[in-house]
Amino acid sequence: MLTKIYDWVDERLDITPLWRDIADHEVPEHVNPAHHFSAFVYCFGGLTFFITVIQILSGMFLTMYYVPDIKNAWESVYYLQNEVAFGQIVRGMHHWGASLVIVMMFLHTLRVFFQGAYKKPRELNWIVGVLIFFIMLALGLTGYLLPWDMKALFATKVTLTIVDSVPLIGPAMKTLIAGDATIVGAQTLTRFFAIHVFFLPAALFALLAAHFLMIRKQGISGPL
Amino acid sequence: MHRGKGMKFVGDSRIPATGRKPNIPKDYSEYPGKTEAFWPNFLLKEWMVGAVFLVGYLCLTVAHPSPLERIADPTDTAYIPLPDWYFLFLYQLLKYTYASGPYNIIGALVIPGLAFGALLLAPFIDRGPERRPAKRPFAVGFMLLALSGIVYLTWQSAAHHDWEASKKQGAIIEGAEFDKESEGYQLLDANGCISCHGAELTGGAAAPSLVDTGLTPEEIANIAVKGRGGMPAGMFKGSDEELEKLAEFVSSLTAK
Amino acid sequence: MSKRNVSRRQFLNYTLTGVGGFMAAGMLMPMVRFAVDPVLAGGSESDFVATKQKIKDLSTEPTRVDFSFTQVDGWYESEVTNTAWVYKTKDGKIVALSPICKHLGCTVDWGGDKEHPEQFFCPCHYGRYTKDGMNVKGTPPISPLDVFTTKEKDGILYLGQRKPHGEA
């Protein structure tokens, strides 16, 4: 049955070359933990991607209950965590995943750095990777405000004051991010929501696609 | 595009009708040495790691509910904020003399900017052909320096933070239902009580909750005038009649 | 450059870039203007707000004065209570200081540090200010506390706009 569906699609779109290229590419011995246990360091990138997938999915599901409004944001988070079945787990996945993705990405970055795997011809992929790192940090920063609890509000005030202290463009940048020159309130929350849920993920998808395409094209760096 | 004499296509599309590549995996003998196929051999190992990881991860979410502090109350001016743990080192950096005050720019922009800029441009700074860490002492040295800096600053920040007070100042407190237009509440507002005890009267970092105090109106009136603990004397500035109303209002506050 | 150097292909490339640029600009301009509106919208001048503080009760010791006003945050209006530290100087001038630390926006407290009872103290990064709001050298803040403009009416203290030190 599945073969028939595959054949039906393949006849029309000729997907076999693409699929066989992905499935049959050789994975070298030195990244395989079955041959060298120390090769577990090569898992960090994959785990980062795995948590990212969890973050995207859990985030999508969280917006089924969450409202980015200062009167209801906290109430909705409280409700989805305490009243909705499995709410604690879904929010927990998103909350702890945010920390774990930073940890895994950090370890992945260190692996690539200490192995010198960013050297020619892989400079561009390293730059894209560091940009992904920045996007992740920005996602953490904007996501921190969304539950609209005490630590969210006051930590964001600190962040905005730091932005404000940038010479020349600081105050304008702060207003642009916060939505108001002095108040951290309704407009800040909606802005952070838009940035966290649409703008940053869009950038993240583009960078991830570039990251993976480059890995497929160049292959993994050789053993030391 | 393959175009040529005798080529046949599926309908009017560009997909060749003949000579399709068969969907047959490469034979294992075609993998040199100990290399192996990505699908399914290597991916299975990756997914096994992923599965173990996922189990641990789900256990974490069940064992530790995500923290949620009480709803943001901009009027609570005594709250001491703390960023998420992975920003603690940047936060701590700003406490030092040469990263704050007139040097704030250094702590807030120059040092993080240099560090992250160097990270971004690492391939163009560390340009030699050598990949072994031992053969590129500067790159590895700077990275180790930065790493120990981050660990040290994070540890300093965590060690100097009052976690007990932090937990208390953010705790969700059962609120009471009351009328904000009532005379008692208006008096609390007028005497500045809510700036420490909060607009919902559930207290904050600087003052305890006024709900469920279990105190008699007389005792509350006494505290309002003479203070107690961290509360200075003379906070109440109204008449005796107002004091009585205020005390009765606070005494009547019970959790819903 | 003479006209003949522009080939047909180049001309089409330029035109394509131009049309693409026009489409991008036409699409993004309304959106960008929409997003930066808060930056370009000027701050509104706020009026003087009455406090509950009687002028005659002020002393040379800074007192905490709370005052409420209606804050408009986009579509959301709320009653907000702000705080000022108010005292009288020796020659009878009223000084009202904002409690917002100029370092990272935490809240300062008068005498919050037991070692410096005659100073404002910020618990976040141990910033200190002298009684007149000047930042103590060697502590994190880079500028003095903001000052409220003050007004007296019927013996009651009115507070106006918050301004950087030296401008009020």
XYZ file of C-alpha atoms in Angstrom:
648
model
C 0.000 0.000 0.000
C 2.701 2.455 1.078
C 4.846 1.356 -1.868
C 1.944 2.019 -4.181
C 1.445 5.529 -2.810
C 5.183 6.134 -3.096
C 5.212 4.925 -6.691
C 2.201 7.056 -7.544
C 3.946 10.170 -6.219
C 7.322 9.205 -7.693
C 5.853 8.704 -11.149
C 4.592 12.267 -11.085
C 7.393 14.045 -9.212
C 10.506 11.853 -9.513
C 11.367 12.142 -5.812
C 13.648 9.096 -5.656
C 16.974 10.871 -6.433
C 16.340 13.409 -3.641
C 15.286 10.778 -1.128
C 18.143 8.354 -1.930
C 20.634 11.200 -1.597
C 19.457 11.843 1.947
C 19.035 8.209 2.968
C 22.200 6.743 1.435
C 24.768 9.361 2.299
C 27.703 7.874 4.153
C 28.120 8.650 7.836
C 31.817 8.381 8.699
C 33.039 6.124 11.466
C 34.411 8.897 13.691
C 30.990 10.414 14.406
C 29.403 7.069 15.246
C 29.118 6.430 18.995
C 28.842 2.695 18.276
C 32.480 2.696 17.148
C 33.977 5.313 19.453
C 32.067 6.222 22.568
C 33.678 9.676 22.553
C 31.685 10.387 19.393
C 28.723 11.248 21.639
C 29.899 14.857 21.333
C 28.483 14.767 17.803
C 24.986 14.227 19.227
C 24.628 17.736 20.630
C 23.694 19.315 17.310
C 21.009 16.718 16.675
C 19.649 17.075 20.195
C 19.518 20.855 19.770
C 17.385 20.333 16.692
C 15.219 17.803 18.524
C 14.489 20.263 21.346
C 13.882 23.010 18.796
C 11.209 20.830 17.205
C 9.674 20.264 20.654
C 9.791 24.019 21.308
C 8.035 24.814 18.046
C 5.314 22.222 18.612
C 4.718 22.990 22.300
C 4.710 26.708 21.499
C 2.086 26.205 18.804
C -0.093 24.299 21.241
C 0.408 26.821 24.046
C -1.103 29.583 21.897
C -4.377 27.639 21.926
C -4.874 28.941 25.459
C -2.500 31.859 25.816
C -3.554 35.478 25.224
C -0.980 38.272 24.969
C -2.936 40.799 26.993
C -1.828 42.240 30.315
C -5.167 41.570 31.966
C -5.440 37.965 30.828
C -1.933 36.719 30.021
C -1.128 35.596 33.547
C -4.602 34.200 34.090
C -4.384 32.186 30.866
C -0.962 30.775 31.765
C -2.202 29.896 35.250
C -5.248 28.245 33.716
C -3.421 26.221 31.096
C -0.890 25.032 33.640
C -3.281 24.134 36.440
C -6.676 23.452 34.885
C -5.982 21.950 31.462
C -5.091 18.262 31.286
C -1.343 17.814 30.670
C -0.972 21.590 30.875
C 1.884 21.248 33.301
C 3.712 18.969 30.878
C 3.161 21.063 27.772
C 4.179 24.287 29.482
C 6.978 22.376 31.213
C 8.289 21.181 27.867
C 8.355 24.731 26.572
C 9.811 26.180 29.788
C 12.537 23.622 30.461
C 13.155 23.152 26.757
C 14.103 26.815 26.531
C 16.894 26.178 29.029
C 17.914 22.822 27.576
C 18.155 24.146 24.047
C 20.629 26.761 25.274
C 22.650 24.078 27.076
C 22.726 21.745 24.066
C 23.530 24.540 21.639
C 26.308 25.707 23.942
C 27.813 22.207 24.021
C 27.434 21.878 20.240
C 29.207 25.225 19.772
C 32.038 24.145 22.076
C 32.427 20.843 20.198
C 32.727 22.637 16.875
C 35.051 25.231 18.360
C 37.491 22.915 20.091
C 37.667 20.629 17.066
C 38.388 23.580 14.829
C 35.566 22.385 12.610
C 34.737 25.961 11.582
C 37.868 26.291 9.455
C 37.913 26.551 5.691
C 35.637 25.620 3.950
C 33.072 25.742 6.759
C 33.346 29.431 7.826
C 29.906 30.352 6.547
C 28.208 27.533 8.375
C 29.849 28.655 11.635
C 28.549 32.190 11.129
C 25.049 30.912 10.437
C 25.346 28.763 13.583
C 26.337 31.718 15.769
C 23.428 33.699 14.312
C 21.125 30.824 15.312
C 22.639 31.095 18.813
C 21.724 34.804 18.939
C 18.190 34.082 17.725
C 17.792 31.471 20.466
C 18.956 33.930 23.130
C 16.520 36.511 21.772
C 13.735 33.926 21.861
C 14.582 33.232 25.504
C 14.556 36.926 26.318
C 11.222 37.680 24.643
C 9.580 34.483 25.899
C 10.501 35.361 29.479
C 8.014 38.268 29.493
C 5.013 36.406 28.097
C 3.650 34.818 31.332
C 3.417 38.380 32.673
C 4.389 37.500 36.212
C 6.592 39.500 38.544
C 9.953 38.221 37.355
C 8.906 38.631 33.746
C 7.962 42.278 34.142
C 10.913 43.367 36.228
C 13.559 41.414 34.296
C 12.227 42.988 31.108
C 12.478 46.432 32.681
C 16.159 45.736 33.341
C 16.692 44.548 29.756
C 15.029 47.662 28.402
C 17.166 49.907 30.604
C 20.273 48.232 29.195
C 18.998 48.848 25.665
C 18.240 52.425 26.694
C 21.861 52.945 27.750
C 23.198 52.387 24.220
C 24.625 55.691 23.004
C 22.630 57.710 20.458
C 20.126 55.125 19.272
C 19.409 53.579 22.697
C 16.206 55.459 23.613
C 14.713 55.006 20.135
C 15.581 51.301 20.167
C 14.016 50.906 23.585
C 10.790 52.554 22.436
C 10.760 50.400 19.318
C 11.045 47.212 21.367
C 8.806 48.274 24.249
C 6.142 50.026 22.181
C 6.133 53.000 24.548
C 8.788 55.419 25.699
C 8.161 55.019 29.416
C 5.605 52.291 30.106
C 6.303 48.570 30.089
C 2.750 47.433 29.579
C 0.093 46.323 27.119
C 2.016 47.372 24.018
C 5.252 45.796 25.251
C 3.532 42.466 25.760
C 1.969 42.389 22.294
C 5.255 43.384 20.689
C 7.238 40.741 22.537
C 4.573 38.213 21.589
C 4.804 39.105 17.907
C 8.600 38.992 17.987
C 8.675 35.716 19.920
C 6.057 33.912 17.874
C 6.476 35.251 14.334
C 9.571 37.307 13.640
C 12.263 35.294 15.424
C 10.947 31.845 14.391
C 10.820 33.009 10.756
C 14.478 34.019 10.980
C 15.252 30.781 12.811
C 13.697 28.628 10.074
C 15.661 30.387 7.347
C 18.945 30.014 9.241
C 18.287 26.372 10.145
C 17.562 25.568 6.509
C 20.849 27.206 5.492
C 22.681 25.365 8.281
C 21.425 21.945 7.204
C 21.858 22.568 3.479
C 25.480 23.479 4.074
C 26.066 20.375 6.163
C 24.595 18.161 3.432
C 26.616 19.928 0.770
C 29.958 19.935 2.605
C 29.635 16.840 4.732
C 30.759 16.577 8.317
C 34.302 17.639 9.192
C 36.902 14.878 9.300
C 38.445 13.323 12.404
C 41.196 15.223 14.209
C 16.547 19.956 -18.187
C 16.892 16.816 -20.160
C 15.517 17.411 -23.586
C 16.228 15.281 -26.556
C 14.953 13.154 -29.314
C 12.795 10.286 -28.241
C 12.428 11.401 -24.620
C 9.016 10.765 -23.160
C 7.458 12.735 -20.335
C 4.615 12.165 -17.912
C 1.771 13.990 -19.608
C 2.830 17.513 -20.463
C 5.123 17.764 -17.396
C 8.904 17.819 -17.209
C 9.108 14.487 -15.381
C 10.670 11.795 -17.606
C 8.315 8.888 -18.216
C 11.076 6.336 -18.702
C 14.342 5.487 -17.014
C 13.203 6.400 -13.523
C 15.715 5.705 -10.788
C 14.637 2.628 -8.821
C 14.119 3.268 -5.120
C 16.671 0.709 -3.948
C 19.090 1.450 -1.115
C 22.803 1.168 -1.783
C 24.157 -2.204 -0.791
C 26.044 -2.242 2.506
C 29.128 -3.447 0.620
C 29.236 -0.034 -1.014
C 30.063 1.692 2.271
C 33.833 1.854 2.612
C 35.508 0.964 5.925
C 33.331 1.493 8.936
C 31.128 4.158 7.387
C 27.444 3.436 7.316
C 24.234 4.590 5.734
C 22.480 7.598 7.249
C 19.080 5.949 6.870
C 18.289 3.794 8.731
C 21.562 2.724 10.386
C 22.894 5.984 11.764
C 19.564 7.695 12.323
C 18.462 4.788 14.511
C 21.373 5.490 16.875
C 20.565 9.190 16.902
C 16.929 8.476 17.660
C 17.845 6.073 20.439
C 19.815 8.872 22.089
C 16.847 11.140 21.418
C 14.405 8.680 22.991
C 16.470 8.358 26.177
C 16.775 12.127 26.285
C 13.024 12.567 25.805
C 12.220 10.258 28.711
C 14.481 12.255 31.010
C 13.010 15.467 29.683
C 9.401 14.392 30.279
C 10.303 13.220 33.785
C 11.712 16.690 34.425
C 8.491 18.385 33.334
C 6.458 16.108 35.579
C 8.761 16.418 38.583
C 9.250 20.177 38.348
C 6.240 22.253 37.339
C 7.360 25.375 35.483
C 7.587 28.265 37.893
C 4.969 30.978 37.716
C 5.179 33.935 40.042
C 2.237 36.132 40.924
C 0.785 38.406 38.300
C 2.950 41.376 37.358
C 2.272 44.292 39.669
C 4.150 47.414 38.562
C 3.250 49.117 41.851
C 5.420 46.724 43.866
C 8.532 48.845 43.866
C 10.543 46.630 46.189
C 10.782 43.650 43.837
C 14.370 42.690 43.021
C 14.493 41.298 39.484
C 16.630 38.460 38.185
C 17.030 37.415 34.551
C 16.903 33.848 33.295
C 19.955 31.826 34.361
C 21.772 32.013 31.035
C 21.859 35.791 31.219
C 23.099 35.880 34.821
C 26.757 36.339 33.839
C 25.918 39.467 31.850
C 23.816 40.754 34.746
C 26.612 40.083 37.232
C 29.178 41.792 35.015
C 27.327 45.080 35.458
C 27.964 44.996 39.210
C 31.693 45.556 38.856
C 33.261 48.977 39.053
C 34.838 48.941 35.612
C 31.663 47.689 33.980
C 29.272 50.154 35.562
C 28.917 53.772 36.531
C 30.788 55.880 33.971
C 32.001 52.623 32.404
C 28.487 51.236 31.960
C 28.996 51.188 28.205
C 31.966 48.873 28.703
C 29.986 46.379 30.739
C 26.757 46.573 28.786
C 28.101 46.832 25.243
C 31.841 46.675 24.727
C 32.684 43.463 26.609
C 29.668 41.418 25.413
C 30.033 42.949 21.944
C 33.701 41.960 21.712
C 33.049 38.476 23.070
C 30.115 37.709 20.794
C 31.758 39.465 17.855
C 34.869 37.327 18.285
C 32.683 34.223 18.486
C 30.883 35.191 15.290
C 34.098 35.894 13.415
C 36.150 33.059 14.914
C 36.948 31.452 11.506
C 38.529 34.714 10.345
C 40.506 35.304 13.538
C 41.796 31.747 13.968
C 42.831 31.197 10.358
C 45.628 28.642 10.491
C 45.087 25.224 8.941
C 45.573 23.432 12.275
C 42.474 21.943 13.865
C 43.879 20.222 16.959
C 43.267 22.305 20.112
C 46.884 21.853 21.238
C 48.136 23.375 17.993
C 46.111 26.605 18.295
C 46.858 27.864 21.786
C 45.451 31.379 21.335
C 42.004 30.415 20.090
C 41.638 27.696 22.706
C 43.157 29.904 25.415
C 40.734 32.760 24.797
C 37.802 30.388 24.687
C 38.818 28.773 27.980
C 39.258 32.234 29.482
C 35.794 33.290 28.309
C 34.281 30.037 29.552
C 35.806 30.339 33.007
C 34.672 33.962 33.072
C 31.098 32.950 32.288
C 31.140 30.164 34.882
C 32.668 32.421 37.530
C 30.233 35.296 36.918
C 27.216 32.989 36.889
C 28.370 31.382 40.114
C 29.027 34.770 41.739
C 25.595 35.999 40.746
C 23.867 32.879 42.043
C 25.867 32.863 45.282
C 25.081 36.502 46.059
C 21.406 36.250 45.312
C 19.004 35.873 48.209
C 17.001 32.928 46.879
C 14.758 32.777 49.946
C 13.653 36.379 49.576
C 13.390 35.856 45.845
C 10.999 32.981 46.329
C 8.926 34.933 48.808
C 8.668 38.112 46.773
C 7.251 36.264 43.791
C 4.988 33.742 45.500
C 1.361 33.600 44.450
C -0.741 34.693 47.415
C -4.397 34.009 47.869
C -6.110 37.312 47.360
C -9.212 38.642 49.005
C -12.224 39.999 47.257
C -12.986 43.545 48.178
C -14.419 46.702 46.716
C -11.728 49.123 45.595
C -14.263 51.948 45.888
C -14.905 51.177 49.529
C -13.926 53.742 52.109
C -11.456 51.414 53.793
C -9.533 50.812 50.577
C -9.564 54.493 49.708
C -7.973 55.204 53.084
C -5.282 52.580 52.471
C -4.574 54.188 49.131
C -4.508 57.655 50.659
C -1.980 56.681 53.306
C 0.365 54.985 50.863
C -0.228 51.522 52.294
C -0.592 49.948 48.862
C 2.874 50.957 47.713
C 4.310 48.305 50.046
C 1.360 45.991 50.657
C 0.383 46.005 46.974
C -2.714 47.143 45.136
C -4.284 43.756 45.842
C -3.128 44.019 49.479
C -1.360 40.689 49.149
C 1.974 42.125 50.200
C 5.271 42.087 48.398
C 8.989 41.992 48.979
C 8.803 44.895 51.416
C 5.692 44.047 53.395
C 3.483 41.117 54.371
C 0.012 40.420 53.038
C -2.899 42.254 54.636
C -5.212 39.349 53.859
C -5.955 36.827 56.570
C -3.947 38.674 59.192
C -6.100 37.284 61.990
C -5.640 40.537 63.864
C -8.338 42.541 65.605
C -9.121 46.079 64.405
C -7.437 47.448 67.543
C -4.209 45.621 66.839
C -4.220 46.803 63.222
C -4.866 50.383 64.238
C -1.943 50.095 66.632
C 0.404 48.822 63.870
C -0.794 51.468 61.427
C 0.238 54.195 63.837
C 3.263 52.720 65.592
C 4.629 50.458 62.876
C 6.009 46.986 63.287
C 9.090 45.157 62.020
C 10.241 46.910 58.875
C 7.284 49.269 58.931
C 8.134 52.668 60.365
C 5.910 54.496 62.818
C 3.643 57.290 61.665
C 2.619 55.810 58.329
C -1.007 56.626 59.086
C -1.713 60.324 58.849
C -5.512 60.579 59.056
C -7.993 61.172 61.837
C -8.961 58.704 64.559
C -12.266 58.070 62.840
C -10.504 57.165 59.611
C -8.092 54.951 61.510
C -10.985 52.959 62.902
C -12.525 52.483 59.460
C -9.200 51.415 57.968
C -8.506 48.958 60.765
C -11.911 47.374 60.466
C -11.501 47.061 56.699
C -8.123 45.325 56.969
C -9.329 43.073 59.762
C -12.232 41.923 57.612
C -10.044 40.829 54.678
C -10.134 37.070 54.248
C -9.066 34.914 51.340
C -11.780 33.928 48.899
C 29.514 55.248 -20.077
C 27.888 55.254 -23.483
C 24.500 53.740 -24.008
C 25.837 50.927 -26.127
C 27.533 49.368 -23.099
C 24.209 48.512 -21.563
C 23.234 45.220 -23.075
C 19.689 44.058 -23.404
C 20.278 41.566 -20.579
C 21.759 44.216 -18.303
C 18.889 46.560 -19.014
C 16.391 43.862 -18.112
C 18.363 43.061 -14.947
C 18.334 46.693 -13.869
C 14.637 46.969 -14.565
C 13.938 43.778 -12.676
C 15.899 45.082 -9.661
C 14.025 48.348 -9.878
C 10.605 46.749 -10.013
C 11.592 44.342 -7.231
C 12.778 47.259 -5.128
C 9.521 49.089 -5.759
C 7.480 46.063 -4.712
C 9.585 45.533 -1.576
C 9.348 49.213 -0.648
C 5.631 49.375 -1.333
C 5.059 46.312 0.788
C 7.371 47.172 3.664
C 6.943 50.924 3.991
C 3.465 50.852 5.556
C 4.499 47.962 7.797
C 7.706 49.585 8.989
C 5.988 52.905 9.634
C 3.341 50.943 11.555
C 6.012 49.248 13.680
C 8.064 52.347 14.478
C 5.065 54.519 15.331
C 5.795 54.555 19.086
C 9.285 55.900 18.403
C 8.014 58.776 16.279
C 4.986 59.589 18.429
C 6.152 62.346 20.758
C 5.681 61.986 24.482
C 2.729 63.900 25.823
C 3.238 66.522 28.483
C 1.712 65.344 31.706
C -0.074 67.694 34.068
C 0.581 68.260 37.705
C -0.863 65.542 39.899
C -2.109 66.156 43.394
C -0.559 64.067 46.147
C -1.921 63.453 49.632
C 1.137 65.087 51.133
C 0.620 68.308 53.067
C 3.454 70.756 52.524
C 3.689 71.606 56.210
C 4.337 67.974 57.119
C 7.480 67.798 55.014
C 10.769 67.779 56.870
C 14.393 67.726 55.854
C 14.228 63.925 56.045
C 13.111 62.389 52.710
C 9.563 61.041 52.957
C 7.977 58.598 50.623
C 5.072 60.244 48.787
C 2.731 58.191 46.649
C 0.554 59.735 44.016
C -1.957 58.268 41.599
C -2.833 59.259 38.087
C -4.508 57.759 35.049
C -1.926 56.181 32.794
C -2.775 55.656 29.140
C -0.892 52.720 27.667
C -2.108 52.474 24.100
C -5.682 51.206 24.389
C -5.323 50.414 28.068
C -6.084 53.001 30.708
C -5.276 52.345 34.305
C -4.935 54.054 37.610
C -1.258 54.006 38.488
C 0.444 54.851 41.735
C 3.925 56.283 41.527
C 6.318 57.203 44.259
C 8.598 60.115 44.947
C 11.024 60.855 47.750
C 10.263 64.375 48.948
C 12.054 66.607 51.446
C 12.678 70.258 52.198
C 16.135 71.719 51.863
C 17.464 73.954 54.630
C 16.345 77.067 52.778
C 12.831 75.682 52.415
C 12.948 74.506 48.808
C 10.996 71.327 48.086
C 12.885 68.542 46.327
C 11.029 65.534 44.866
C 13.232 62.703 43.612
C 12.197 59.792 41.437
C 12.948 56.428 43.061
C 13.921 54.809 39.757
C 17.586 53.875 39.768
C 19.426 55.339 36.796
C 21.470 52.192 36.429
C 18.976 49.508 35.452
C 15.652 50.876 36.593
C 15.257 49.159 39.949
C 13.783 51.091 42.854
C 15.934 52.931 45.361
C 15.144 53.212 49.021
C 16.168 55.925 51.483
C 18.570 54.443 54.013
C 18.148 51.000 52.489
C 21.788 50.205 53.192
C 22.556 50.050 56.901
C 26.117 51.256 56.343
C 24.901 54.384 54.572
C 21.718 55.468 56.366
C 21.858 58.970 54.872
C 21.833 57.814 51.248
C 19.473 56.323 48.687
C 20.291 52.695 48.006
C 19.479 50.382 45.113
C 19.499 46.690 46.045
C 20.064 45.400 42.501
C 23.681 46.395 41.977
C 24.315 48.342 45.200
C 24.012 51.761 43.598
C 23.938 54.692 45.998
C 22.858 58.324 45.771
C 23.363 61.172 48.193
C 20.370 62.964 49.644
C 20.231 65.493 46.812
C 19.998 62.610 44.318
C 23.591 62.772 43.106
C 25.011 59.351 42.294
C 27.864 58.301 44.557
C 31.084 57.872 42.577
C 32.242 54.270 42.433
C 28.741 52.792 42.461
C 27.028 51.595 39.269
C 24.664 54.492 38.428
C 25.979 56.960 35.874
C 23.679 59.891 36.487
C 21.715 61.499 39.336
C 18.150 60.489 40.137
C 15.436 62.149 38.079
C 13.587 65.043 39.678
C 9.881 65.827 39.640
C 8.751 69.380 39.089
C 6.779 70.447 42.138
C 3.984 72.901 42.818
C 2.169 73.958 45.953
C -1.553 74.580 45.955
C -3.787 74.932 49.026
C -1.018 73.534 51.169
C -0.913 70.311 49.163
C 2.058 69.074 47.179
C 1.595 68.657 43.435
C 4.063 66.696 41.352
C 4.624 67.286 37.657
C 6.866 65.785 35.035
C 9.889 63.657 35.732
C 12.965 65.297 34.361
C 16.662 64.524 34.401
C 18.549 66.171 37.217
C 19.337 69.802 36.549
C 16.482 70.334 34.111
C 13.653 70.655 36.604
